[in-house]
Tab-separated table of C-alpha atoms and ligand atoms in Angstrom:
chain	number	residue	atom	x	y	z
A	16	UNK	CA	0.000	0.000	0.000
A	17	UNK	CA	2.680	2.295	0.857
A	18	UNK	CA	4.935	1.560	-2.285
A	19	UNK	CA	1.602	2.611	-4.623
A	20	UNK	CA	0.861	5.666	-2.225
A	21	UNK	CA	4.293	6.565	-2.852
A	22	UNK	CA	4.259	5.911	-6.794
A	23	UNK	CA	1.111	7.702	-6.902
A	24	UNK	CA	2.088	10.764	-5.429
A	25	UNK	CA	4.409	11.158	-7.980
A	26	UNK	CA	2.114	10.933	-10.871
A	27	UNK	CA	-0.675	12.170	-9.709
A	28	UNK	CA	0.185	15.911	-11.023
A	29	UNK	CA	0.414	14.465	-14.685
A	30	UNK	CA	-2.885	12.548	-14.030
A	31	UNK	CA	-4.613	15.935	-13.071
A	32	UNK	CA	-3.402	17.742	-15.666
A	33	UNK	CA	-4.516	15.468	-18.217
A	34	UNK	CA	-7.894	15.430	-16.092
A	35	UNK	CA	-8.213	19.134	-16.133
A	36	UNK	CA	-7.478	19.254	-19.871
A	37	UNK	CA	-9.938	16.209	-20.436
A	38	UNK	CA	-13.089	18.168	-18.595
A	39	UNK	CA	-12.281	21.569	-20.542
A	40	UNK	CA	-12.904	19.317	-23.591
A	41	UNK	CA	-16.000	17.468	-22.134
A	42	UNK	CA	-17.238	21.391	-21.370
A	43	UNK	CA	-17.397	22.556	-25.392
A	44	UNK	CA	-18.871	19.556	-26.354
A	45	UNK	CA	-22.216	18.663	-23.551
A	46	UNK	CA	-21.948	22.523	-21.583
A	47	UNK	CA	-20.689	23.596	-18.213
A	48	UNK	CA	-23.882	21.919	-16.976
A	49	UNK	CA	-23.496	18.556	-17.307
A	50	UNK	CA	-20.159	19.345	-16.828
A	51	UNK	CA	-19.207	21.855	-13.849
A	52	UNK	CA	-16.169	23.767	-13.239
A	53	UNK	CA	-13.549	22.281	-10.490
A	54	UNK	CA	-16.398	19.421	-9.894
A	55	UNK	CA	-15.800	15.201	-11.139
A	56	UNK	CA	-16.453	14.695	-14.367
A	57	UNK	CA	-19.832	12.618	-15.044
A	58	UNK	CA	-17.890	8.810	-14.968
A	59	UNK	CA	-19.870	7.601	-18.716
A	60	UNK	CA	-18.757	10.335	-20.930
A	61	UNK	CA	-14.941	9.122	-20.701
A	62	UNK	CA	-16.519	6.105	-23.346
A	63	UNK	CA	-15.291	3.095	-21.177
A	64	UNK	CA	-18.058	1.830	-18.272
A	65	UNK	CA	-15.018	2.554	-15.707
A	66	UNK	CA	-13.163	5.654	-16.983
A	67	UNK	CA	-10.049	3.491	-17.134
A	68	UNK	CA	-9.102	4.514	-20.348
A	69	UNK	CA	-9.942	7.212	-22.157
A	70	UNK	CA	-9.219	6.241	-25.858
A	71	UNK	CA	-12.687	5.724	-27.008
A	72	UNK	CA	-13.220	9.635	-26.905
A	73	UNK	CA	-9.905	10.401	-28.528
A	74	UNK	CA	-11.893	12.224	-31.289
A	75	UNK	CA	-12.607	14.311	-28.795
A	76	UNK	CA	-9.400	14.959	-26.868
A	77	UNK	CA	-7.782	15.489	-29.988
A	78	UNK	CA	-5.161	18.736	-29.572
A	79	UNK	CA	-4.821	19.050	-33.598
A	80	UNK	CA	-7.534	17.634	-35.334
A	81	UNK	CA	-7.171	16.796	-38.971
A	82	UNK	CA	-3.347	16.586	-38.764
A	83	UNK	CA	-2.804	13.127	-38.063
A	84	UNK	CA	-4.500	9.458	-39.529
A	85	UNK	CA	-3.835	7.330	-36.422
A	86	UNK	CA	-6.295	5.107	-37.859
A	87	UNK	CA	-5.124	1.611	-37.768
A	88	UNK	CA	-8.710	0.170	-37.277
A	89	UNK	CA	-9.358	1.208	-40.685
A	90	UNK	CA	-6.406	-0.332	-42.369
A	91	UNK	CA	-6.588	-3.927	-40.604
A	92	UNK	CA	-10.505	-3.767	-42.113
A	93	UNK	CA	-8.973	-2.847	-45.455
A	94	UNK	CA	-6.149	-5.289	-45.706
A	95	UNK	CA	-8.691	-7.858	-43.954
A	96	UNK	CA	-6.580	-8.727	-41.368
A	97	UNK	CA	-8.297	-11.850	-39.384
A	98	UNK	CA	-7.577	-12.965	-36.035
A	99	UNK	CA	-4.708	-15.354	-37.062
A	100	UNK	CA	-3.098	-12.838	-38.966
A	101	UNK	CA	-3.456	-10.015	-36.519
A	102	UNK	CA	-1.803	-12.855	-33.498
A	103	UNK	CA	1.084	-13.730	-36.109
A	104	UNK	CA	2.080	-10.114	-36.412
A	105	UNK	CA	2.103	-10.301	-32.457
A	106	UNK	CA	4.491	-12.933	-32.837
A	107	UNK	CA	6.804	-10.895	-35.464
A	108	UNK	CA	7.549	-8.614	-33.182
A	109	UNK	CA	8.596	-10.838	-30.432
A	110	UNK	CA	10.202	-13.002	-33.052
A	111	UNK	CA	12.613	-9.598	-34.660
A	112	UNK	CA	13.523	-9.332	-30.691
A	113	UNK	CA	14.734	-12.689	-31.133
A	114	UNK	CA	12.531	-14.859	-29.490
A	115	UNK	CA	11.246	-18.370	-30.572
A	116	UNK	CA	8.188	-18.513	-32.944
A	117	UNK	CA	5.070	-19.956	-31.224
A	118	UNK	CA	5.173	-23.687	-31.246
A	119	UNK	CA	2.288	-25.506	-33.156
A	120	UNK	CA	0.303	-26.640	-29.882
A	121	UNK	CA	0.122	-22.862	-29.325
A	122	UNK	CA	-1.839	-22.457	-32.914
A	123	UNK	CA	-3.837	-25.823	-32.332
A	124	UNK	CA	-4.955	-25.310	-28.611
A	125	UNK	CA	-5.065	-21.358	-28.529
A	126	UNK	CA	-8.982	-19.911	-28.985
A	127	UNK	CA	-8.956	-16.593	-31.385
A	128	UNK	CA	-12.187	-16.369	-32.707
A	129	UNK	CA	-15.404	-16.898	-30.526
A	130	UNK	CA	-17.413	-19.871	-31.516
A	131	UNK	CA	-20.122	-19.439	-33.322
A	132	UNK	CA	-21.749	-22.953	-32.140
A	133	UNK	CA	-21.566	-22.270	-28.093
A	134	UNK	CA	-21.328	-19.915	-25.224
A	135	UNK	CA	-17.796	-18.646	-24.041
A	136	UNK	CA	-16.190	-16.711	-21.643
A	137	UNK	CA	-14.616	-14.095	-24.163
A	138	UNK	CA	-12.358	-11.879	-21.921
A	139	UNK	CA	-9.158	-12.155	-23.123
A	140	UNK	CA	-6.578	-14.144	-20.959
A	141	UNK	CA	-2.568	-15.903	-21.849
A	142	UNK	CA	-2.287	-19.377	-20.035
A	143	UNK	CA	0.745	-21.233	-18.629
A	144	UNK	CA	-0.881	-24.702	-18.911
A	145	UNK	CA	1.563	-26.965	-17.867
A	146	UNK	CA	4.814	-25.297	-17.384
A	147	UNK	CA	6.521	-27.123	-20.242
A	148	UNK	CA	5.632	-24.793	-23.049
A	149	UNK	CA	2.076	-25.969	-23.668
A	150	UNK	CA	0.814	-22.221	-23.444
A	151	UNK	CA	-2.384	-20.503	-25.120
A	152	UNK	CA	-4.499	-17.888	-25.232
A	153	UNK	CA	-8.216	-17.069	-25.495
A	154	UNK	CA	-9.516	-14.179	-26.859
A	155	UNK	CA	-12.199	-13.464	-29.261
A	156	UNK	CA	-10.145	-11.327	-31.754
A	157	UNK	CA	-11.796	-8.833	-33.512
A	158	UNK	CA	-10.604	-6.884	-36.459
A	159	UNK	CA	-9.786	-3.523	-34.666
A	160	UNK	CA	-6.721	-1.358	-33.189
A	161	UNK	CA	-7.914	-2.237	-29.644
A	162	UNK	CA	-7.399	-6.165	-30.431
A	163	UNK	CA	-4.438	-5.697	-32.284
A	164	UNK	CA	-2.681	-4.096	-28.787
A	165	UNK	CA	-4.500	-6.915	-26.659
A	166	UNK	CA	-2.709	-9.399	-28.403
A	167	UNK	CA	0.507	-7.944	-28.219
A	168	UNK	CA	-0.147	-7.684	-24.566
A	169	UNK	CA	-1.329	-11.272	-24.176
A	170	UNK	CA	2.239	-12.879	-26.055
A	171	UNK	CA	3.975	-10.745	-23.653
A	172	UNK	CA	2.563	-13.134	-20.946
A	173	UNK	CA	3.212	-15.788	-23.359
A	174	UNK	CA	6.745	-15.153	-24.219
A	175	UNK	CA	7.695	-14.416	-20.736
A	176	UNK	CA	5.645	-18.180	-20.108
A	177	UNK	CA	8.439	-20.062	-22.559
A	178	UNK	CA	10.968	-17.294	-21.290
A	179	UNK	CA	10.838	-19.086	-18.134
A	180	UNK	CA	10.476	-22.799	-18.669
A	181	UNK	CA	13.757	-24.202	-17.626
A	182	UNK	CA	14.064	-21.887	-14.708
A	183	UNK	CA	12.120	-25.179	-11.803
A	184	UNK	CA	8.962	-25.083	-11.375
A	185	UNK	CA	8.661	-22.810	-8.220
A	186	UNK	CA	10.788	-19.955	-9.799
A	187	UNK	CA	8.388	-19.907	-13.428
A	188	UNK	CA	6.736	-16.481	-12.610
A	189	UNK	CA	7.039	-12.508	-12.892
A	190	UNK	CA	9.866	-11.119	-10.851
A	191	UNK	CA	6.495	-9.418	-9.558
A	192	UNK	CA	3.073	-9.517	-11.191
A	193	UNK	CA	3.711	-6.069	-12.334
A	194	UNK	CA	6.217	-7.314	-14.749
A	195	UNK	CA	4.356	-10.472	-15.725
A	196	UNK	CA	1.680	-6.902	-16.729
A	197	UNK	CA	4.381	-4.781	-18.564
A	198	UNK	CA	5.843	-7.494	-21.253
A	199	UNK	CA	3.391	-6.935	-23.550
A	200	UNK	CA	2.779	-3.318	-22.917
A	201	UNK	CA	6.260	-2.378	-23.222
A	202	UNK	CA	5.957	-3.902	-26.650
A	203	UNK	CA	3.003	-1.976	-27.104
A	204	UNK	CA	4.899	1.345	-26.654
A	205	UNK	CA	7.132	0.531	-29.509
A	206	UNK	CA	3.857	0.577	-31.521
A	207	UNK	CA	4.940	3.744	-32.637
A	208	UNK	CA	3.579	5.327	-36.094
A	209	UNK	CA	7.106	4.358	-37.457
A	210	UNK	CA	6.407	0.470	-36.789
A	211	UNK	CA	3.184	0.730	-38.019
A	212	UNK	CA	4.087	2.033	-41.558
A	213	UNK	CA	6.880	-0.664	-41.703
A	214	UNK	CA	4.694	-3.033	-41.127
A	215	UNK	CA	1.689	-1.475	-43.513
A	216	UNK	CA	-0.518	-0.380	-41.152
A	217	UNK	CA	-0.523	3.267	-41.210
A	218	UNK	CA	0.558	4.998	-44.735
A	219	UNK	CA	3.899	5.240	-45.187
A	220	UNK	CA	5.903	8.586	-45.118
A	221	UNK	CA	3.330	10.371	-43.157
A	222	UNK	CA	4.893	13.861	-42.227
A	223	UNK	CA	5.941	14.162	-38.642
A	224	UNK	CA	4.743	17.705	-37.331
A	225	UNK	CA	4.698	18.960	-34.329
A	226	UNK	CA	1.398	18.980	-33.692
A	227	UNK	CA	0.938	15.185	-35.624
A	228	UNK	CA	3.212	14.051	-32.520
A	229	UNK	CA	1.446	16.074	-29.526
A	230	UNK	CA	-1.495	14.055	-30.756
A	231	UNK	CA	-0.236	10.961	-30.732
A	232	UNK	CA	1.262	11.730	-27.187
A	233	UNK	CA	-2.577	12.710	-26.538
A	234	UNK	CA	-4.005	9.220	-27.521
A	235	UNK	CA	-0.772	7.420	-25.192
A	236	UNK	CA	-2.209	9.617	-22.179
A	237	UNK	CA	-5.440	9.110	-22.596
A	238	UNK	CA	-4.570	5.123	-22.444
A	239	UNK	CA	-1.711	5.867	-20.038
A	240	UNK	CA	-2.000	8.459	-17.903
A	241	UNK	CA	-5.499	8.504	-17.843
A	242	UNK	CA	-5.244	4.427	-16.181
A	243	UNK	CA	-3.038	5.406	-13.096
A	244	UNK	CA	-6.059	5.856	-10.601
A	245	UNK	CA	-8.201	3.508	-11.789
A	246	UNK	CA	-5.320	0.783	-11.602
A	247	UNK	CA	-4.794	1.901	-8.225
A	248	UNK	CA	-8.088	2.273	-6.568
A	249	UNK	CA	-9.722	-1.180	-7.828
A	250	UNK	CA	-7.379	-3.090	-4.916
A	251	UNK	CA	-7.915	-0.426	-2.263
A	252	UNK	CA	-11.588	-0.929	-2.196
A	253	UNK	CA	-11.278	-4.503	-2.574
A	254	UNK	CA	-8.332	-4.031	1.191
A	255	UNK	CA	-10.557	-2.083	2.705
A	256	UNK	CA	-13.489	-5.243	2.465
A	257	UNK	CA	-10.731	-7.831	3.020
A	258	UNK	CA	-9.660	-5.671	6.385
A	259	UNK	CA	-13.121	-4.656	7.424
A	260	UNK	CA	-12.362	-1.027	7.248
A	261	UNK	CA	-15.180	-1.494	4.085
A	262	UNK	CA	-18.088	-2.784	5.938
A	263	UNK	CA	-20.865	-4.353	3.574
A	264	UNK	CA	-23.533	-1.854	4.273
A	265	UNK	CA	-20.866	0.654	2.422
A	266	UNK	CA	-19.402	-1.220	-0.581
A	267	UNK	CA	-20.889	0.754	-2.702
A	268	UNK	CA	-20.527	4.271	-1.316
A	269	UNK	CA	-16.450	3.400	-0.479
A	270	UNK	CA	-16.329	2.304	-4.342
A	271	UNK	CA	-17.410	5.487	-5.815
A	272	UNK	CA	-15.519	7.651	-2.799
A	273	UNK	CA	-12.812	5.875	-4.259
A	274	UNK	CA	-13.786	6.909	-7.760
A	275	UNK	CA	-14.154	10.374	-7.173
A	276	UNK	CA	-11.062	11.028	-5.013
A	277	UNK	CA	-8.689	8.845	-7.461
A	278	UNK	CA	-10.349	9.294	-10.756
A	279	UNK	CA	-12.268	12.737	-10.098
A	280	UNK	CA	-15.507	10.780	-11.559
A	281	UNK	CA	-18.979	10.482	-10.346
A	282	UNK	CA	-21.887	8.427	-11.249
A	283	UNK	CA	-24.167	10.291	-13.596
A	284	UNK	CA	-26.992	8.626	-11.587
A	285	UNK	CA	-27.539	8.487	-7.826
A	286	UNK	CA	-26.299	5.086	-6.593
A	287	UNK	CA	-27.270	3.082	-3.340
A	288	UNK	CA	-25.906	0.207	-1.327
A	289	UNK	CA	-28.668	-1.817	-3.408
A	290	UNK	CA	-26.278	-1.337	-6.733
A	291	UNK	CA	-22.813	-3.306	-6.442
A	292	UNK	CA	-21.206	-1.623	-9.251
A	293	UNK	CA	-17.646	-2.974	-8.396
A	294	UNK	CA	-19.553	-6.331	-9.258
A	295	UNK	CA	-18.996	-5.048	-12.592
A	296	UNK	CA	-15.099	-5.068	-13.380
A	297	UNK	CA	-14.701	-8.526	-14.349
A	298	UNK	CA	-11.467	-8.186	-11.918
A	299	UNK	CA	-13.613	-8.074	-8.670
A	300	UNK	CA	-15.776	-10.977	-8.986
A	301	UNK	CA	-13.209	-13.004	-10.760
A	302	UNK	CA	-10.846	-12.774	-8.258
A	303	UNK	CA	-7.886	-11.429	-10.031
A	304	UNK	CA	-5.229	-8.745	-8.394
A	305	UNK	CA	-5.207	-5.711	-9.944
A	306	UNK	CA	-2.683	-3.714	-8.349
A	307	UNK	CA	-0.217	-5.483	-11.107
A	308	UNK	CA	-1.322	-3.151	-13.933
A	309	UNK	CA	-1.057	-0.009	-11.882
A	310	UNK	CA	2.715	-1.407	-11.408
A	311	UNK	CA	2.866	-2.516	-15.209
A	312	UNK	CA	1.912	0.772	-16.000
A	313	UNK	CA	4.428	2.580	-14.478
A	314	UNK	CA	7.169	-0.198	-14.939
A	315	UNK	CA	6.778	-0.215	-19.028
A	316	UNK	CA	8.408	3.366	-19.335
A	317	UNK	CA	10.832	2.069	-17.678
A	318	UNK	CA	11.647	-1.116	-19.225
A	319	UNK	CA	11.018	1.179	-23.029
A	320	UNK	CA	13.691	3.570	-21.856
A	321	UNK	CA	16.082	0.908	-20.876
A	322	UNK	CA	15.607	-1.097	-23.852
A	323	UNK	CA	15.491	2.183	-26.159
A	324	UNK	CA	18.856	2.546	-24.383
A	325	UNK	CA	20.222	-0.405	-25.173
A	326	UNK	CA	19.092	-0.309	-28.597
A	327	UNK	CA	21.304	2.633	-28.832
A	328	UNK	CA	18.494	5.010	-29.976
A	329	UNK	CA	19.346	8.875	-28.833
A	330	UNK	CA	16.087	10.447	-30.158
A	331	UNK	CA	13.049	11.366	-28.343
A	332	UNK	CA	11.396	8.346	-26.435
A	333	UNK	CA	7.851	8.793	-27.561
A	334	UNK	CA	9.794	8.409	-31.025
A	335	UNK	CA	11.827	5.060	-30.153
A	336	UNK	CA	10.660	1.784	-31.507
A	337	UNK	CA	12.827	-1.638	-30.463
A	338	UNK	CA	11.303	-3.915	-33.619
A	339	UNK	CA	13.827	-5.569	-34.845
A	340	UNK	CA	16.655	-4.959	-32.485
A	341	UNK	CA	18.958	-7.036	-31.103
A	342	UNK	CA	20.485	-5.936	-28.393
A	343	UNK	CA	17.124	-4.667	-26.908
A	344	UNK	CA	15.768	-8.117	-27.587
A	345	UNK	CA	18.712	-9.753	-25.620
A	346	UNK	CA	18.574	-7.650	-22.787
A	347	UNK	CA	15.025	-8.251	-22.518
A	348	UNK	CA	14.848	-11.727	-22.676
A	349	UNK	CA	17.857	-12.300	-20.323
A	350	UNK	CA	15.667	-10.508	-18.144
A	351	UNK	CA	12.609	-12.814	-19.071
A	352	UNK	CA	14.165	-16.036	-18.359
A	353	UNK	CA	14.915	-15.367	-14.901
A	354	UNK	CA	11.593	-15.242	-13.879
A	355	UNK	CA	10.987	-15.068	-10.181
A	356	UNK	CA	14.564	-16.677	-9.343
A	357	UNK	CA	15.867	-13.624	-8.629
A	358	UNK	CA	14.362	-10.594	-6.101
A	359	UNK	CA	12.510	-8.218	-8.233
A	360	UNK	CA	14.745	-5.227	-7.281
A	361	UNK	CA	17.748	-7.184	-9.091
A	362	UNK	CA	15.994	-8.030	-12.393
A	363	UNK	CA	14.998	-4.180	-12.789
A	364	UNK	CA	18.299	-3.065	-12.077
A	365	UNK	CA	19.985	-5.033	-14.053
A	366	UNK	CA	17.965	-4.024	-17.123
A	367	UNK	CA	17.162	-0.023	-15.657
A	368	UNK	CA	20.143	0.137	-13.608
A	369	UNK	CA	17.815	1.345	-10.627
A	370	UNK	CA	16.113	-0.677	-7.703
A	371	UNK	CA	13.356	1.454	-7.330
A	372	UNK	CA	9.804	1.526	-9.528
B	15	LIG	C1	-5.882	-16.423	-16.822
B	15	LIG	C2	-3.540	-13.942	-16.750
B	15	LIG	C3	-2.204	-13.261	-17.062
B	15	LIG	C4	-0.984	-14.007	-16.584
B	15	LIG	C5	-0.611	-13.723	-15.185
B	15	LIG	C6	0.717	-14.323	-14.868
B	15	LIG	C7	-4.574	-13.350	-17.737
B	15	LIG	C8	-6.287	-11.644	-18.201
B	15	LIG	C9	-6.016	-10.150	-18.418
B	15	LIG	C10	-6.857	-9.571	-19.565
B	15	LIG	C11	-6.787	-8.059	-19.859
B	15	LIG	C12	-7.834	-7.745	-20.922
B	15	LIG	C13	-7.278	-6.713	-21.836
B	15	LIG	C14	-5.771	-6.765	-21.694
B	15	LIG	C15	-5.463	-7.639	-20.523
B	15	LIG	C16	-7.091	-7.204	-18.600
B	15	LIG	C17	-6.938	-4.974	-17.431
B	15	LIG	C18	-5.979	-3.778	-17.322
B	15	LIG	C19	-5.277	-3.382	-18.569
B	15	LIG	C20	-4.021	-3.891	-18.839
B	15	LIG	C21	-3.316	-3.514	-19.967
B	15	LIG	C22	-3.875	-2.598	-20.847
B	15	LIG	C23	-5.136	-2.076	-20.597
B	15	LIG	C24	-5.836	-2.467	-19.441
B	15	LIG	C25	-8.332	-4.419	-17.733
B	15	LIG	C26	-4.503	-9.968	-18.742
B	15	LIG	N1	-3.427	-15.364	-16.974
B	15	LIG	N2	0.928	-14.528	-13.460
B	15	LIG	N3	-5.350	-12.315	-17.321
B	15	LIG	N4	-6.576	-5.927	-18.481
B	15	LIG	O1	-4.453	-15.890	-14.767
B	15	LIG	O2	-3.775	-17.689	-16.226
B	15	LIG	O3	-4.686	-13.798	-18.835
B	15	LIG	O4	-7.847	-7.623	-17.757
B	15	LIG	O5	-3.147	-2.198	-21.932
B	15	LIG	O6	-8.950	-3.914	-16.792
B	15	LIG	O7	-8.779	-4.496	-18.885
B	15	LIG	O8	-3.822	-9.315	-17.925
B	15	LIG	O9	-4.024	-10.480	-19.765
B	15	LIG	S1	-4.349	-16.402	-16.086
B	16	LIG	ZN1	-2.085	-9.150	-18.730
């Protein structure tokens, strides 16, 4: 609790910023009444059911508009990019870092697509099945940008799976969860509009103004920065019920405290202690930890700098891409195949040079 306090605190100004921008844009487009001065912002206008990330309402957040085509949903549509083809350029990535191609039981076992002849669970998840390189994942891929990062970030669990396998059994993890978060979202960060066009996705040649990069540093924050309170406040609620401190008659009106002194969001209708809407991140009922992606989140700048670093690059970070580089793909996969043998503290310094998140 302390060590996200502390990490926080130090983020928190960028976070309001970007918060204070955000409601300034909210303001021209539904009025200063639905949206008041120095007041939370209504919590459904941010176009995700939990504010988390802002992305949806880029269009909207936009500094320059009409300078930039950050459109990639368009050109997977175009090219008619399907699931498999959107999860092997995933693995082309991983692979120009130097890691192993996915073995075949990863393409026979893995589910992409959702079935059209049953009922599934569809949230996307990477599985370790039996700790000798059997490994999978399930996700019902759609054709879209969104998908196309969710995959990268699911491999990144995946890799860091067949990173690990010799390592015995009891030392196959993430130095911390955090990590095990931040593989594929470090990977994600090298996404840049220079790997895209290599790849096809984005036009080539596209001319990179000054204002075409603030808005691309707009659409990071509004998935970056903008995540920060959410990823922190989802595990103090869920403390403050393990400890009691939450009683039951209030696990409704801690959660949206928690929302509106974190997030600076409130419910755009009144709730009561007969709505559980933590019930609704799939997180809280299905038991899964979620102070790992407020780590991840802060850990992947780190781990892009360091591998930008080792990759040699000297330009701007928001500018560095690591496909296809060696060194950077060494480094990271030395780290990788440690898993948890090693404290956490050593495995970041020896790839940041610092102990400290
Ligand atoms: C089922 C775990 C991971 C291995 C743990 C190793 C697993 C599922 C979960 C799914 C996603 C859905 C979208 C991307 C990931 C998720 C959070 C937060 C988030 C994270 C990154 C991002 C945007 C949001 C959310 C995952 N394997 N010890 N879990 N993301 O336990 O065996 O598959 O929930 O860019 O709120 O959407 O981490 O992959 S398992
Ligand atoms: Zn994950």
């Amino acid at each position: 609790e302390a060590e996200t306090d502390r990490l926080w605190s130090q983020v928190k100004p960028l976070y309001d910023g970007l918060h204070c921008y955000a409601r300034g844009k909210l303001q021209s487009e539904y009025g200063k009444e639905l949206v008041p001065d120095g007041k939370p912002v209504p919590a459904h206008l941010f176009g995700n059911m939990w504010a988390q990330q802002w992305n949806n309402i880029y269009d909207l957040l936009e500094p320059y508009s009409g300078v930039s085509n950050l459109d990639v949903t368009a050109e997977l549509k175009k090219q008619g990019y399907d699931a498999k083809r959107m999860t092997e350029s995933a693995e082309l990535f991983y692979v120009s870092l130097g890691f192993p191609e996915l073995p075949d039981s990863f393409w026979e076992r893995s589910m992409l697509t959702r079935p059209r002849d049953r009922e599934v669970d569809c949230y996307a998840s990477a599985w370790n099945i039996d700790g000798k390189g059997d490994v999978r994942i399930k996700q019902c891929i759609q054709t879209t940008e969104e998908d196309l990062y969710t995959v990268y970030h699911e491999l990144g669990h995946i890799y860091y799976n067949l990173s690990y396998v010799d390592q015995p059994y009891l030392f196959q993890g993430g130095a911390h969860d955090g990590f095990h978060e931040a593989i594929g979202d470090t990977i994600n960060l090298s996404m840049t509009e220079g790997y895209l066009a290599s790849v096809g996705l984005l036009p080539k040649g596209m001319k990179s103004s000054r204002e075409a990069l603030i808005n691309r540093q707009m659409k990071v924050a509004s998935e970056k920065i903008a995540f920060l309170p959410f990823g922190k406040l989802v595990d103090q609620w869920r403390w403050g019920v393990f400890s009691g401190a939450i009683p039951p008659e209030k696990y409704n009106e801690a959660w949206w405290e928690l929302r509106r002194k974190y997030q600076g969001v409130e419910a755009q209708i009144a709730r009561s202690e007969a709505d559980f809407d933590p019930g609704a991140k799939y997180h809280v009922p299905g038991n899964t930890p979620y102070t790992r992606y407020f780590l991840s989140f802060v850990l992947q700048f780190q781990f892009h700098r360091a591998l930008c670093e080792a990759a040699g690059f000297t330009g701007p970070l928001h500018e560095c891409s690591i496909y296809g580089n060696e060194e950077a793909g060494r480094r990271f996969r030395e780290m990788l195949a440690q898993g948890v043998s090693q404290p956490w503290q050593d495995a970041l310094e020896k790839l940041t040079g610092t102990r400290q998140m």
